[in-house]
Amino acid sequence: MKTENILVIGGTGKTGKRIVHLLEELGQNVRIGSRSASPAFDWHQPEGWAQALEGMDKVYITYQPDLAVPGALEAIEQLVKESKRANIKKLVILSGKGEREAQLCEQVIIHSGLDYTIVRASWFNQNFSENFLLEPVLEGIVALPQSDAQIPWVDADDIAEVAVKALTEDKHNGQIYQLTGPRTLTFKEAVAEIAKTSKREIKYIPVSIQEYGDGMRKAGIPEDFAWLIEYLFTEVLGNLELAEVTNDIEKILGRKPIDFSEYASNVAATGIWNVPVPQRH
């Protein structure tokens, strides 16, 4: 495998930090694209992108907070232009399975004239340990809408391994991969597995999307994040395409995807779900 210069945008995030680690293990030259890196990469400061792209061969793209949000399409269009100016050879973008808005951003990448791989991922297992569902788990009450939605939860470790293959092997050029775990679980079932492995009582309460949105705003969640979560619960979890289980991970990695139970056991062993939640005053 030849050594290349790879920019990992979102290199401190859920998939990005894992990708950086795997690429470094393979001896690749990695540049972390984040606001705190040097040169910095900030989605809101496109004037700095050229410097972050300079000297790079390939780019892994995660858009924060999500490709579905207003402004994402324009940002991806601008990034593609800057990438072409910088003579980037290949783009690998993390997209959302079942997100129609994200597919518009994919089209920009597909028609860029550059080599590409699209990685569409289902909902991450790590939402329960590294994201917005961690606090409710710690509080012992998880109240969420769409209680009947069948979700083929996918592990961030699997997504990272697939992305690294896409970044380092030409045979993945021009491919669209849909990444899921091996089975679907509802929120209630996922919470029950976490309760069992962490040996805690965690209650799942079904609520309406309206109630959930009101609750987020009362808790002082920023409006753009509240909008995104409402979008994901309405448009994505209401989309039957999301519930489909695929075998793309097995096809690419030559092994079964990580099951939610395995994820839950591994996280429970770290003790992260047994840390008392700080009381709000």
PDB file of C-alpha atoms in Angstrom:
ATOM      1  CA  MET A   1       0.000   0.000   0.000  1.00  0.00           C
ATOM      2  CA  LYS A   2       1.487   3.317  -0.985  1.00  0.00           C
ATOM      3  CA  THR A   3       1.691   6.112   1.539  1.00  0.00           C
ATOM      4  CA  GLU A   4      -0.613   9.044   0.817  1.00  0.00           C
ATOM      5  CA  ASN A   5      -1.586  12.322   2.425  1.00  0.00           C
ATOM      6  CA  ILE A   6      -5.143  12.104   3.736  1.00  0.00           C
ATOM      7  CA  LEU A   7      -7.210  14.910   5.257  1.00  0.00           C
ATOM      8  CA  VAL A   8      -9.818  13.614   7.715  1.00  0.00           C
ATOM      9  CA  ILE A   9     -12.453  16.330   8.116  1.00  0.00           C
ATOM     10  CA  GLY A  10     -14.113  15.843  11.485  1.00  0.00           C
ATOM     11  CA  GLY A  11     -10.983  14.003  12.616  1.00  0.00           C
ATOM     12  CA  THR A  12     -11.880  14.348  16.302  1.00  0.00           C
ATOM     13  CA  GLY A  13     -15.493  13.128  15.876  1.00  0.00           C
ATOM     14  CA  LYS A  14     -17.085   9.699  16.266  1.00  0.00           C
ATOM     15  CA  THR A  15     -15.954   8.206  12.961  1.00  0.00           C
ATOM     16  CA  GLY A  16     -13.102  10.632  12.283  1.00  0.00           C
ATOM     17  CA  LYS A  17     -11.005   9.823  15.351  1.00  0.00           C
ATOM     18  CA  ARG A  18     -11.312   6.104  14.597  1.00  0.00           C
ATOM     19  CA  ILE A  19     -10.324   6.645  10.954  1.00  0.00           C
ATOM     20  CA  VAL A  20      -7.294   8.735  11.969  1.00  0.00           C
ATOM     21  CA  HIS A  21      -6.159   5.947  14.310  1.00  0.00           C
ATOM     22  CA  LEU A  22      -6.558   3.209  11.659  1.00  0.00           C
ATOM     23  CA  LEU A  23      -4.835   5.247   8.929  1.00  0.00           C
ATOM     24  CA  GLU A  24      -1.902   6.034  11.219  1.00  0.00           C
ATOM     25  CA  GLU A  25      -1.592   2.326  12.037  1.00  0.00           C
ATOM     26  CA  LEU A  26      -1.287   1.712   8.270  1.00  0.00           C
ATOM     27  CA  GLY A  27       1.515   4.292   8.044  1.00  0.00           C
ATOM     28  CA  GLN A  28      -0.511   6.873   6.110  1.00  0.00           C
ATOM     29  CA  ASN A  29       0.172  10.605   6.505  1.00  0.00           C
ATOM     30  CA  VAL A  30      -2.924  11.991   8.204  1.00  0.00           C
ATOM     31  CA  ARG A  31      -3.988  15.596   8.659  1.00  0.00           C
ATOM     32  CA  ILE A  32      -6.826  16.153  11.126  1.00  0.00           C
ATOM     33  CA  GLY A  33      -9.430  18.582   9.832  1.00  0.00           C
ATOM     34  CA  SER A  34     -10.902  20.324  12.870  1.00  0.00           C
ATOM     35  CA  ARG A  35     -11.272  23.834  14.243  1.00  0.00           C
ATOM     36  CA  SER A  36      -8.527  23.186  16.807  1.00  0.00           C
ATOM     37  CA  ALA A  37      -6.038  21.703  14.295  1.00  0.00           C
ATOM     38  CA  SER A  38      -3.313  23.594  12.477  1.00  0.00           C
ATOM     39  CA  PRO A  39      -4.084  24.407   9.726  1.00  0.00           C
ATOM     40  CA  ALA A  40      -7.651  24.649  11.044  1.00  0.00           C
ATOM     41  CA  PHE A  41     -10.697  23.365   9.185  1.00  0.00           C
ATOM     42  CA  ASP A  42     -13.980  25.053  10.062  1.00  0.00           C
ATOM     43  CA  TRP A  43     -17.137  24.531   7.991  1.00  0.00           C
ATOM     44  CA  HIS A  44     -18.105  28.142   8.752  1.00  0.00           C
ATOM     45  CA  GLN A  45     -14.788  29.589   7.511  1.00  0.00           C
ATOM     46  CA  PRO A  46     -14.320  28.464   3.886  1.00  0.00           C
ATOM     47  CA  GLU A  47     -11.452  30.914   3.433  1.00  0.00           C
ATOM     48  CA  GLY A  48      -9.276  28.479   5.429  1.00  0.00           C
ATOM     49  CA  TRP A  49     -10.143  25.342   3.430  1.00  0.00           C
ATOM     50  CA  ALA A  50      -7.462  25.790   0.751  1.00  0.00           C
ATOM     51  CA  GLN A  51      -4.736  25.688   3.377  1.00  0.00           C
ATOM     52  CA  ALA A  52      -6.175  22.528   4.981  1.00  0.00           C
ATOM     53  CA  LEU A  53      -6.394  20.832   1.551  1.00  0.00           C
ATOM     54  CA  GLU A  54      -2.937  21.872   0.381  1.00  0.00           C
ATOM     55  CA  GLY A  55      -0.657  18.902  -0.313  1.00  0.00           C
ATOM     56  CA  MET A  56      -3.385  16.332   0.360  1.00  0.00           C
ATOM     57  CA  ASP A  57      -4.212  13.392  -1.959  1.00  0.00           C
ATOM     58  CA  LYS A  58      -7.541  12.244  -0.514  1.00  0.00           C
ATOM     59  CA  VAL A  59     -10.232  13.603   1.809  1.00  0.00           C
ATOM     60  CA  TYR A  60     -12.686  11.989   4.219  1.00  0.00           C
ATOM     61  CA  ILE A  61     -15.704  14.256   4.703  1.00  0.00           C
ATOM     62  CA  THR A  62     -18.130  14.406   7.594  1.00  0.00           C
ATOM     63  CA  TYR A  63     -20.334  17.473   7.626  1.00  0.00           C
ATOM     64  CA  GLN A  64     -21.371  18.836  11.013  1.00  0.00           C
ATOM     65  CA  PRO A  65     -23.971  18.537  12.304  1.00  0.00           C
ATOM     66  CA  ASP A  66     -25.530  16.606   9.378  1.00  0.00           C
ATOM     67  CA  LEU A  67     -25.819  16.756   5.573  1.00  0.00           C
ATOM     68  CA  ALA A  68     -29.562  17.342   5.968  1.00  0.00           C
ATOM     69  CA  VAL A  69     -29.243  20.809   7.508  1.00  0.00           C
ATOM     70  CA  PRO A  70     -29.709  24.039   5.520  1.00  0.00           C
ATOM     71  CA  GLY A  71     -26.398  25.219   4.074  1.00  0.00           C
ATOM     72  CA  ALA A  72     -24.844  21.753   3.805  1.00  0.00           C
ATOM     73  CA  LEU A  73     -25.352  21.466   0.048  1.00  0.00           C
ATOM     74  CA  GLU A  74     -23.657  24.823  -0.633  1.00  0.00           C
ATOM     75  CA  ALA A  75     -20.773  23.893   1.682  1.00  0.00           C
ATOM     76  CA  ILE A  76     -20.192  20.571  -0.114  1.00  0.00           C
ATOM     77  CA  GLU A  77     -20.317  22.336  -3.505  1.00  0.00           C
ATOM     78  CA  GLN A  78     -17.688  24.815  -2.288  1.00  0.00           C
ATOM     79  CA  LEU A  79     -15.511  22.052  -0.811  1.00  0.00           C
ATOM     80  CA  VAL A  80     -15.577  20.137  -4.113  1.00  0.00           C
ATOM     81  CA  LYS A  81     -14.424  23.282  -5.967  1.00  0.00           C
ATOM     82  CA  GLU A  82     -11.592  23.812  -3.479  1.00  0.00           C
ATOM     83  CA  SER A  83     -10.657  20.104  -3.699  1.00  0.00           C
ATOM     84  CA  LYS A  84     -10.353  20.295  -7.473  1.00  0.00           C
ATOM     85  CA  ARG A  85      -8.183  23.399  -7.193  1.00  0.00           C
ATOM     86  CA  ALA A  86      -5.962  21.515  -4.724  1.00  0.00           C
ATOM     87  CA  ASN A  87      -5.679  18.511  -7.093  1.00  0.00           C
ATOM     88  CA  ILE A  88      -7.334  16.132  -4.621  1.00  0.00           C
ATOM     89  CA  LYS A  89      -7.639  12.668  -6.187  1.00  0.00           C
ATOM     90  CA  LYS A  90     -10.462  11.166  -4.156  1.00  0.00           C
ATOM     91  CA  LEU A  91     -13.331  12.102  -1.806  1.00  0.00           C
ATOM     92  CA  VAL A  92     -14.993   9.724   0.664  1.00  0.00           C
ATOM     93  CA  ILE A  93     -18.124  11.190   2.253  1.00  0.00           C
ATOM     94  CA  LEU A  94     -20.141   9.950   5.225  1.00  0.00           C
ATOM     95  CA  SER A  95     -23.833  10.226   4.385  1.00  0.00           C
ATOM     96  CA  GLY A  96     -27.066   9.150   6.040  1.00  0.00           C
ATOM     97  CA  LYS A  97     -29.072   6.081   5.118  1.00  0.00           C
ATOM     98  CA  GLY A  98     -32.621   7.143   4.292  1.00  0.00           C
ATOM     99  CA  GLU A  99     -31.810  10.878   4.258  1.00  0.00           C
ATOM    100  CA  ARG A 100     -33.161  12.379   1.025  1.00  0.00           C
ATOM    101  CA  GLU A 101     -31.493  15.761   1.622  1.00  0.00           C
ATOM    102  CA  ALA A 102     -28.123  14.072   2.088  1.00  0.00           C
ATOM    103  CA  GLN A 103     -28.499  12.448  -1.332  1.00  0.00           C
ATOM    104  CA  LEU A 104     -28.379  15.904  -2.963  1.00  0.00           C
ATOM    105  CA  CYS A 105     -24.932  16.388  -1.405  1.00  0.00           C
ATOM    106  CA  GLU A 106     -23.922  12.929  -2.641  1.00  0.00           C
ATOM    107  CA  GLN A 107     -24.797  13.964  -6.193  1.00  0.00           C
ATOM    108  CA  VAL A 108     -22.343  16.870  -5.978  1.00  0.00           C
ATOM    109  CA  ILE A 109     -19.580  14.400  -5.051  1.00  0.00           C
ATOM    110  CA  ILE A 110     -20.666  11.874  -7.722  1.00  0.00           C
ATOM    111  CA  HIS A 111     -20.597  14.512 -10.478  1.00  0.00           C
ATOM    112  CA  SER A 112     -17.387  16.181  -9.266  1.00  0.00           C
ATOM    113  CA  GLY A 113     -15.146  14.416 -11.784  1.00  0.00           C
ATOM    114  CA  LEU A 114     -13.032  13.125  -8.856  1.00  0.00           C
ATOM    115  CA  ASP A 115     -12.832   9.532  -7.641  1.00  0.00           C
ATOM    116  CA  TYR A 116     -15.279   9.004  -4.792  1.00  0.00           C
ATOM    117  CA  THR A 117     -16.933   6.549  -2.431  1.00  0.00           C
ATOM    118  CA  ILE A 118     -20.260   7.293  -0.705  1.00  0.00           C
ATOM    119  CA  VAL A 119     -20.657   5.722   2.740  1.00  0.00           C
ATOM    120  CA  ARG A 120     -24.289   5.824   3.898  1.00  0.00           C
ATOM    121  CA  ALA A 121     -24.641   4.816   7.527  1.00  0.00           C
ATOM    122  CA  SER A 122     -27.661   3.902   9.612  1.00  0.00           C
ATOM    123  CA  TRP A 123     -28.030   5.277  13.171  1.00  0.00           C
ATOM    124  CA  PHE A 124     -24.856   4.797  15.216  1.00  0.00           C
ATOM    125  CA  ASN A 125     -24.684   2.527  18.269  1.00  0.00           C
ATOM    126  CA  GLN A 126     -22.468   5.238  19.736  1.00  0.00           C
ATOM    127  CA  ASN A 127     -25.428   7.646  19.991  1.00  0.00           C
ATOM    128  CA  PHE A 128     -25.972   5.919  23.358  1.00  0.00           C
ATOM    129  CA  SER A 129     -22.389   6.356  24.601  1.00  0.00           C
ATOM    130  CA  GLU A 130     -20.816   9.314  22.762  1.00  0.00           C
ATOM    131  CA  ASN A 131     -23.778  11.483  21.790  1.00  0.00           C
ATOM    132  CA  PHE A 132     -27.172  12.869  22.703  1.00  0.00           C
ATOM    133  CA  LEU A 133     -28.611   9.659  24.203  1.00  0.00           C
ATOM    134  CA  LEU A 134     -25.846   9.209  26.801  1.00  0.00           C
ATOM    135  CA  GLU A 135     -27.326  11.637  29.325  1.00  0.00           C
ATOM    136  CA  PRO A 136     -30.830  10.074  29.311  1.00  0.00           C
ATOM    137  CA  VAL A 137     -29.220   6.624  29.772  1.00  0.00           C
ATOM    138  CA  LEU A 138     -27.264   7.939  32.767  1.00  0.00           C
ATOM    139  CA  GLU A 139     -30.433   9.527  34.183  1.00  0.00           C
ATOM    140  CA  GLY A 140     -32.224   6.185  33.853  1.00  0.00           C
ATOM    141  CA  ILE A 141     -35.102   7.553  31.752  1.00  0.00           C
ATOM    142  CA  VAL A 142     -34.958   7.533  27.958  1.00  0.00           C
ATOM    143  CA  ALA A 143     -37.990   9.295  26.444  1.00  0.00           C
ATOM    144  CA  LEU A 144     -38.027   9.148  22.637  1.00  0.00           C
ATOM    145  CA  PRO A 145     -40.521   9.305  19.778  1.00  0.00           C
ATOM    146  CA  GLN A 146     -40.931   6.707  16.993  1.00  0.00           C
ATOM    147  CA  SER A 147     -40.987   3.818  19.466  1.00  0.00           C
ATOM    148  CA  ASP A 148     -41.948   1.298  16.768  1.00  0.00           C
ATOM    149  CA  ALA A 149     -39.198   2.276  14.310  1.00  0.00           C
ATOM    150  CA  GLN A 150     -37.000  -0.685  13.386  1.00  0.00           C
ATOM    151  CA  ILE A 151     -33.411   0.604  13.324  1.00  0.00           C
ATOM    152  CA  PRO A 152     -30.471  -1.458  11.997  1.00  0.00           C
ATOM    153  CA  TRP A 153     -27.986   0.178  14.404  1.00  0.00           C
ATOM    154  CA  VAL A 154     -24.446   0.317  12.990  1.00  0.00           C
ATOM    155  CA  ASP A 155     -21.184   0.577  14.911  1.00  0.00           C
ATOM    156  CA  ALA A 156     -18.792   3.498  14.396  1.00  0.00           C
ATOM    157  CA  ASP A 157     -15.867   1.037  14.418  1.00  0.00           C
ATOM    158  CA  ASP A 158     -17.342  -0.732  11.375  1.00  0.00           C
ATOM    159  CA  ILE A 159     -17.986   2.581   9.578  1.00  0.00           C
ATOM    160  CA  ALA A 160     -14.372   3.628  10.210  1.00  0.00           C
ATOM    161  CA  GLU A 161     -12.974   0.349   8.856  1.00  0.00           C
ATOM    162  CA  VAL A 162     -15.059   0.655   5.685  1.00  0.00           C
ATOM    163  CA  ALA A 163     -14.025   4.302   5.215  1.00  0.00           C
ATOM    164  CA  VAL A 164     -10.346   3.379   5.560  1.00  0.00           C
ATOM    165  CA  LYS A 165     -10.751   0.674   2.896  1.00  0.00           C
ATOM    166  CA  ALA A 166     -12.436   3.261   0.657  1.00  0.00           C
ATOM    167  CA  LEU A 167      -9.597   5.744   1.243  1.00  0.00           C
ATOM    168  CA  THR A 168      -6.793   3.262   0.585  1.00  0.00           C
ATOM    169  CA  GLU A 169      -8.150   0.838  -2.063  1.00  0.00           C
ATOM    170  CA  ASP A 170      -9.088   1.896  -5.616  1.00  0.00           C
ATOM    171  CA  LYS A 171     -11.613  -0.924  -6.022  1.00  0.00           C
ATOM    172  CA  HIS A 172     -14.104   1.072  -3.950  1.00  0.00           C
ATOM    173  CA  ASN A 173     -14.079   4.014  -6.395  1.00  0.00           C
ATOM    174  CA  GLY A 174     -17.540   4.960  -7.653  1.00  0.00           C
ATOM    175  CA  GLN A 175     -19.323   2.808  -5.070  1.00  0.00           C
ATOM    176  CA  ILE A 176     -22.242   3.704  -2.787  1.00  0.00           C
ATOM    177  CA  TYR A 177     -22.237   1.585   0.366  1.00  0.00           C
ATOM    178  CA  GLN A 178     -25.149   1.305   2.804  1.00  0.00           C
ATOM    179  CA  LEU A 179     -23.889   0.310   6.223  1.00  0.00           C
ATOM    180  CA  THR A 180     -26.086  -1.336   8.854  1.00  0.00           C
ATOM    181  CA  GLY A 181     -25.743  -3.711  11.744  1.00  0.00           C
ATOM    182  CA  PRO A 182     -26.887  -7.337  11.405  1.00  0.00           C
ATOM    183  CA  ARG A 183     -30.443  -6.775  12.750  1.00  0.00           C
ATOM    184  CA  THR A 184     -32.946  -4.101  13.688  1.00  0.00           C
ATOM    185  CA  LEU A 185     -33.881  -3.024  17.197  1.00  0.00           C
ATOM    186  CA  THR A 186     -36.442  -0.497  18.387  1.00  0.00           C
ATOM    187  CA  PHE A 187     -35.381   2.163  20.880  1.00  0.00           C
ATOM    188  CA  LYS A 188     -37.110   0.192  23.635  1.00  0.00           C
ATOM    189  CA  GLU A 189     -35.175  -2.976  22.741  1.00  0.00           C
ATOM    190  CA  ALA A 190     -31.869  -1.102  22.518  1.00  0.00           C
ATOM    191  CA  VAL A 191     -32.439   0.538  25.918  1.00  0.00           C
ATOM    192  CA  ALA A 192     -33.353  -2.869  27.405  1.00  0.00           C
ATOM    193  CA  GLU A 193     -30.035  -4.316  26.166  1.00  0.00           C
ATOM    194  CA  ILE A 194     -28.113  -1.412  27.711  1.00  0.00           C
ATOM    195  CA  ALA A 195     -29.978  -1.861  31.013  1.00  0.00           C
ATOM    196  CA  LYS A 196     -29.176  -5.589  31.038  1.00  0.00           C
ATOM    197  CA  THR A 197     -25.457  -5.224  30.244  1.00  0.00           C
ATOM    198  CA  SER A 198     -24.918  -2.276  32.608  1.00  0.00           C
ATOM    199  CA  LYS A 199     -27.027  -3.965  35.333  1.00  0.00           C
ATOM    200  CA  ARG A 200     -29.130  -0.835  35.792  1.00  0.00           C
ATOM    201  CA  GLU A 201     -32.776   0.059  35.696  1.00  0.00           C
ATOM    202  CA  ILE A 202     -33.380   2.246  32.657  1.00  0.00           C
ATOM    203  CA  LYS A 203     -36.931   3.114  31.718  1.00  0.00           C
ATOM    204  CA  TYR A 204     -38.011   3.749  28.138  1.00  0.00           C
ATOM    205  CA  ILE A 205     -40.937   6.167  27.684  1.00  0.00           C
ATOM    206  CA  PRO A 206     -42.530   6.667  24.246  1.00  0.00           C
ATOM    207  CA  VAL A 207     -43.373  10.316  23.512  1.00  0.00           C
ATOM    208  CA  SER A 208     -44.667  12.222  20.488  1.00  0.00           C
ATOM    209  CA  ILE A 209     -42.275  14.160  18.246  1.00  0.00           C
ATOM    210  CA  GLN A 210     -44.028  17.372  19.380  1.00  0.00           C
ATOM    211  CA  GLU A 211     -43.435  16.532  23.070  1.00  0.00           C
ATOM    212  CA  TYR A 212     -39.817  15.626  22.371  1.00  0.00           C
ATOM    213  CA  GLY A 213     -39.201  18.887  20.487  1.00  0.00           C
ATOM    214  CA  ASP A 214     -40.800  20.920  23.278  1.00  0.00           C
ATOM    215  CA  GLY A 215     -38.648  19.075  25.840  1.00  0.00           C
ATOM    216  CA  MET A 216     -35.433  19.839  23.931  1.00  0.00           C
ATOM    217  CA  ARG A 217     -36.257  23.530  23.693  1.00  0.00           C
ATOM    218  CA  LYS A 218     -37.181  23.737  27.389  1.00  0.00           C
ATOM    219  CA  ALA A 219     -33.823  22.141  28.194  1.00  0.00           C
ATOM    220  CA  GLY A 220     -32.102  24.938  26.254  1.00  0.00           C
ATOM    221  CA  ILE A 221     -30.944  22.771  23.331  1.00  0.00           C
ATOM    222  CA  PRO A 222     -29.827  25.082  20.465  1.00  0.00           C
ATOM    223  CA  GLU A 223     -32.550  25.522  17.829  1.00  0.00           C
ATOM    224  CA  ASP A 224     -30.490  24.155  14.931  1.00  0.00           C
ATOM    225  CA  PHE A 225     -29.761  20.939  16.832  1.00  0.00           C
ATOM    226  CA  ALA A 226     -33.413  20.613  17.937  1.00  0.00           C
ATOM    227  CA  TRP A 227     -34.483  21.059  14.296  1.00  0.00           C
ATOM    228  CA  LEU A 228     -32.040  18.369  13.170  1.00  0.00           C
ATOM    229  CA  ILE A 229     -33.195  15.831  15.747  1.00  0.00           C
ATOM    230  CA  GLU A 230     -36.846  16.498  14.813  1.00  0.00           C
ATOM    231  CA  TYR A 231     -35.937  16.039  11.130  1.00  0.00           C
ATOM    232  CA  LEU A 232     -34.158  12.746  11.832  1.00  0.00           C
ATOM    233  CA  PHE A 233     -37.039  11.415  13.908  1.00  0.00           C
ATOM    234  CA  THR A 234     -39.674  12.505  11.381  1.00  0.00           C
ATOM    235  CA  GLU A 235     -38.135  12.073   7.933  1.00  0.00           C
ATOM    236  CA  VAL A 236     -35.524   9.389   8.536  1.00  0.00           C
ATOM    237  CA  LEU A 237     -37.112   7.124  11.145  1.00  0.00           C
ATOM    238  CA  GLY A 238     -40.389   7.436   9.243  1.00  0.00           C
ATOM    239  CA  ASN A 239     -38.633   6.145   6.106  1.00  0.00           C
ATOM    240  CA  LEU A 240     -38.927   2.386   5.521  1.00  0.00           C
ATOM    241  CA  GLU A 241     -35.601   2.432   3.651  1.00  0.00           C
ATOM    242  CA  LEU A 242     -33.857   2.976   6.988  1.00  0.00           C
ATOM    243  CA  ALA A 243     -35.116  -0.360   8.363  1.00  0.00           C
ATOM    244  CA  GLU A 244     -33.478  -2.409   5.603  1.00  0.00           C
ATOM    245  CA  VAL A 245     -30.529  -4.554   6.772  1.00  0.00           C
ATOM    246  CA  THR A 246     -27.684  -4.748   4.234  1.00  0.00           C
ATOM    247  CA  ASN A 247     -24.618  -6.967   3.930  1.00  0.00           C
ATOM    248  CA  ASP A 248     -22.219  -4.272   2.679  1.00  0.00           C
ATOM    249  CA  ILE A 249     -20.026  -4.408   5.809  1.00  0.00           C
ATOM    250  CA  GLU A 250     -19.580  -8.169   5.449  1.00  0.00           C
ATOM    251  CA  LYS A 251     -18.887  -7.759   1.724  1.00  0.00           C
ATOM    252  CA  ILE A 252     -16.167  -5.142   2.299  1.00  0.00           C
ATOM    253  CA  LEU A 253     -14.594  -6.316   5.564  1.00  0.00           C
ATOM    254  CA  GLY A 254     -15.063 -10.072   5.133  1.00  0.00           C
ATOM    255  CA  ARG A 255     -16.726 -10.420   8.550  1.00  0.00           C
ATOM    256  CA  LYS A 256     -20.094  -9.860  10.167  1.00  0.00           C
ATOM    257  CA  PRO A 257     -20.885  -6.340  11.391  1.00  0.00           C
ATOM    258  CA  ILE A 258     -20.683  -5.652  15.120  1.00  0.00           C
ATOM    259  CA  ASP A 259     -24.002  -6.531  16.763  1.00  0.00           C
ATOM    260  CA  PHE A 260     -25.673  -4.097  19.184  1.00  0.00           C
ATOM    261  CA  SER A 261     -25.265  -6.654  22.015  1.00  0.00           C
ATOM    262  CA  GLU A 262     -21.497  -6.788  21.452  1.00  0.00           C
ATOM    263  CA  TYR A 263     -21.355  -2.979  21.421  1.00  0.00           C
ATOM    264  CA  ALA A 264     -23.415  -2.780  24.633  1.00  0.00           C
ATOM    265  CA  SER A 265     -21.205  -5.361  26.417  1.00  0.00           C
ATOM    266  CA  ASN A 266     -18.013  -3.549  25.403  1.00  0.00           C
ATOM    267  CA  VAL A 267     -19.297  -0.140  26.535  1.00  0.00           C
ATOM    268  CA  ALA A 268     -20.743  -1.537  29.790  1.00  0.00           C
ATOM    269  CA  ALA A 269     -17.303  -2.982  30.598  1.00  0.00           C
ATOM    270  CA  THR A 270     -15.808   0.534  30.472  1.00  0.00           C
ATOM    271  CA  GLY A 271     -18.203   1.690  33.223  1.00  0.00           C
ATOM    272  CA  ILE A 272     -19.295   4.766  31.247  1.00  0.00           C
ATOM    273  CA  TRP A 273     -22.993   3.915  31.778  1.00  0.00           C
ATOM    274  CA  ASN A 274     -22.503   3.674  35.546  1.00  0.00           C
ATOM    275  CA  VAL A 275     -21.182   7.206  36.044  1.00  0.00           C
ATOM    276  CA  PRO A 276     -23.696   9.248  38.075  1.00  0.00           C
ATOM    277  CA  VAL A 277     -25.166  12.090  36.055  1.00  0.00           C
ATOM    278  CA  PRO A 278     -24.371  15.564  37.458  1.00  0.00           C
ATOM    279  CA  GLN A 279     -27.436  17.204  38.984  1.00  0.00           C
ATOM    280  CA  ARG A 280     -28.673  20.362  37.294  1.00  0.00           C
ATOM    281  CA  HIS A 281     -29.165  23.291  39.667  1.00  0.00           C
TER     282      HIS A 281
END
